XYZ file of C-alpha atoms in Angstrom:
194
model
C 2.582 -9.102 -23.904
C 5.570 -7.682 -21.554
C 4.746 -10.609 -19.199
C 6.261 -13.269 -21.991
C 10.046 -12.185 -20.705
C 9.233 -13.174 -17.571
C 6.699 -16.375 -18.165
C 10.073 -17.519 -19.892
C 12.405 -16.517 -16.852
C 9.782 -19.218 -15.235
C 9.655 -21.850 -17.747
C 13.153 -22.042 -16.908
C 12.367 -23.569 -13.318
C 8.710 -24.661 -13.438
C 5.733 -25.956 -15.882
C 3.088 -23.777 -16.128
C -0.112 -25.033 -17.615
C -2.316 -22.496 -20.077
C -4.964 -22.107 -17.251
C -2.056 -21.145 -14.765
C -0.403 -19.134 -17.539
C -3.808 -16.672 -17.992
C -4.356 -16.483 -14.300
C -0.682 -15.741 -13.817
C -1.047 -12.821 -16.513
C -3.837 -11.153 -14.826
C -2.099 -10.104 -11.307
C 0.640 -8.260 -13.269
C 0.620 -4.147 -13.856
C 3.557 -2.490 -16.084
C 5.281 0.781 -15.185
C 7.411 2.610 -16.704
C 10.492 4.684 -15.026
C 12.579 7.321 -16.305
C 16.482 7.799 -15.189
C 16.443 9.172 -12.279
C 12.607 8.119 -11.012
C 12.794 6.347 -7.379
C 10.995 2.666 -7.582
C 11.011 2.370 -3.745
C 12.422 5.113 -1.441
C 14.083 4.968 2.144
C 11.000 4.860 5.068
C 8.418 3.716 2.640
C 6.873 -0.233 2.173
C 7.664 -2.160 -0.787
C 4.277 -2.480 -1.973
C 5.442 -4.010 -5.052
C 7.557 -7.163 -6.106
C 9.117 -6.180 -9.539
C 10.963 -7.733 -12.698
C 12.806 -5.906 -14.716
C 11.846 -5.965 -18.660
C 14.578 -3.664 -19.922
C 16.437 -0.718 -18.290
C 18.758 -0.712 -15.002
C 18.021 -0.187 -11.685
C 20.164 0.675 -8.614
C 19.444 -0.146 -5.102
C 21.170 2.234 -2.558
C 21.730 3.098 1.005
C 22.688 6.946 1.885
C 25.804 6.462 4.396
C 24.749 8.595 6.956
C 28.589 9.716 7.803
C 29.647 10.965 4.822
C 26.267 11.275 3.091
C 27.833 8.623 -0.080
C 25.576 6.448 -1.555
C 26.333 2.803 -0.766
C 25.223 0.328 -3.351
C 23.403 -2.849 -2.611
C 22.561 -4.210 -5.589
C 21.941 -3.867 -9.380
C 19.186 -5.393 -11.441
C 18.717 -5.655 -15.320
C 16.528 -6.745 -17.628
C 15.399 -10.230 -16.364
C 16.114 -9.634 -13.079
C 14.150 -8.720 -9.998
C 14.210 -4.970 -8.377
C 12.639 -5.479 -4.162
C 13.420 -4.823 -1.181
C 12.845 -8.487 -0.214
C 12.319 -7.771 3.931
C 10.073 -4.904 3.775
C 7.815 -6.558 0.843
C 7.790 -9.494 3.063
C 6.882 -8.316 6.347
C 5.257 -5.024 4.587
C 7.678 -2.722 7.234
C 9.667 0.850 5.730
C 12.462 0.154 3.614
C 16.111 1.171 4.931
C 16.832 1.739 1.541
C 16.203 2.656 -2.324
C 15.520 1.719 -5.567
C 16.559 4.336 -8.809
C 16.545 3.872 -12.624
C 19.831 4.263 -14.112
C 18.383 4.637 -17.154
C 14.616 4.824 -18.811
C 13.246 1.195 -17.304
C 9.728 -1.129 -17.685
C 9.065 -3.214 -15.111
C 6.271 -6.079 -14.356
C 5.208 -5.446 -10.764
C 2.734 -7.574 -8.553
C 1.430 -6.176 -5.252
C 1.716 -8.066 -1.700
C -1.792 -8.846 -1.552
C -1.608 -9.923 -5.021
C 1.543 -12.004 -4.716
C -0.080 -13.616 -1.421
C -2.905 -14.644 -3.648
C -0.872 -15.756 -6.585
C 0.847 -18.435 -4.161
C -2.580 -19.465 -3.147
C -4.050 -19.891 -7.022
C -0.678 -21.360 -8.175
C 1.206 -23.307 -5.818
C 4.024 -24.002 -7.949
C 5.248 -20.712 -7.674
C 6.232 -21.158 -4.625
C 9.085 -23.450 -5.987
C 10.159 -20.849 -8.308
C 10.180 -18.112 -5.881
C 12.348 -20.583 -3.423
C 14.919 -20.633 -6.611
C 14.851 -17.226 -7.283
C 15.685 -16.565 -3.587
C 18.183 -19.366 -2.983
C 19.887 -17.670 -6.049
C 20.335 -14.444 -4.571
C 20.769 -15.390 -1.074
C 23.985 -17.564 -2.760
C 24.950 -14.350 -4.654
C 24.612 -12.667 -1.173
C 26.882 -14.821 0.352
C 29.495 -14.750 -1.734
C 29.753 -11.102 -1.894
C 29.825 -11.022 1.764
C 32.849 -14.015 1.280
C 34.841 -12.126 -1.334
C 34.746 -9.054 0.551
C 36.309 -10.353 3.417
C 38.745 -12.449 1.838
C 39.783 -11.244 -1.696
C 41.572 -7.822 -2.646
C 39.959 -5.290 -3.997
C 41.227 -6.056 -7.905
C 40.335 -9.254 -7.613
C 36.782 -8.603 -6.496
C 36.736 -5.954 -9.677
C 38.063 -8.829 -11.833
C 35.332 -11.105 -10.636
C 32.302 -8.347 -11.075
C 33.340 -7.975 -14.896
C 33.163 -11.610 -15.071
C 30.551 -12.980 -13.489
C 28.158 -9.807 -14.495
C 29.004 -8.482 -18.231
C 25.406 -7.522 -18.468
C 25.998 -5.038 -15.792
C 29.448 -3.523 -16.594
C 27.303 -2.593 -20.231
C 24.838 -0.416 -18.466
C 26.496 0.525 -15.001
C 28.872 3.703 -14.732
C 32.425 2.939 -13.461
C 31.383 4.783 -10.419
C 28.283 2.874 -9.110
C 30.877 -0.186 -9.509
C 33.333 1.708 -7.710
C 30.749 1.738 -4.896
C 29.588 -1.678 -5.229
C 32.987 -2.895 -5.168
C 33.664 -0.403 -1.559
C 36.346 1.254 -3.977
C 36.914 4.742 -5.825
C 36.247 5.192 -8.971
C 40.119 6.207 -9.138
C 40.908 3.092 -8.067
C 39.242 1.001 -10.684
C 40.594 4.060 -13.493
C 44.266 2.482 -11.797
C 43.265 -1.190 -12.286
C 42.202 -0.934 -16.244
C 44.997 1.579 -17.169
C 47.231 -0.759 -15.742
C 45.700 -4.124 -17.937
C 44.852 -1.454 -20.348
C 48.179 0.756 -21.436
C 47.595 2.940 -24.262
């Protein structure tokens, strides 16, 4: 069953018991995206909360200026793929989700979710963890963009996110990052002279 990945992503936080575990199972649906298929698009709700089983997905905002697509965020196998504020209060999205490449993801709807809580109220502690984890992740973006060069942030990104730099093209990075994609060409010829 696709749901062990992320029954295991929980076991890392919380103890489920097997009567939680079979309930748990039964509010999740699988889907299936090809590159290029849209997961949540800009003006509709998040109807779904989803992890990702394998596959990459970008989240992206079209700058309305120069029409460039402004990355958000990336999430990878084991990670999760929402638009937290419109799942939560069930208002449009300001942005969008995209595979990257062929993805499966475990999705659970808002009503469902709501319920979940209800029939398993330790999940609210993982949720809380999972959040605190990417509101921390959130911060320190927001940190090292104001404070740190542009190399540095690059630098960082490799680091702290190998699973990413695998499966994301220089570009999206590039974007991430608020750089070109010439500039990050610059910063590995440089470390890398052939």
């Amino acid at each position: 069953m696709k749901e062990n990945a992320l029954l295991e992503n929980i076991s890392r936080y919380i103890h489920l018991t097997p009567e939680e575990i079979s309930v748990f199972e039964s509010f999740w649906k699988e889907k299936t995206l090809k590159k290029g298929d849209s997961l949540l698009r800009n003006g509709e709700i998040c109807r779904y909360d989803s992890y990702v089983i394998s596959g990459a997905l970008k989240a992206f905002y079209i700058n309305a200026e120069s029409g460039n697509e402004e990355i958000l965020f990336f999430a990878v196998a084991d990670w999760w793929a929402s638009d937290l504020d419109s799942f939560s209060r069930q208002k449009p999205s300001i942005y969008n989700i995209q595979a990257i490449e062929d993805t499966k993801v475990l999705q659970i709807g808002y009503h469902s979710f709501q319920k979940l809580l209800l029939e398993i109220p330790s999940l609210e502690r993982y949720f809380r963890l999972i959040l605190e984890g990417y509101l921390g992740a959130l911060q320190k973006r927001i940190i090292y963009s104001n404070i740190y060069d542009a190399e540095y942030r690059y630098y960082d990104f490799l680091k702290t996110y190998p699973n990413i730099v695998s499966k994301v093209p220089q570009y999206l990075i590039a974007s991430y990052l608020g750089v070109s994609a010439e500039f990050i060409s610059r910063i590995r010829k440089k470390n890398n002279p052939s």
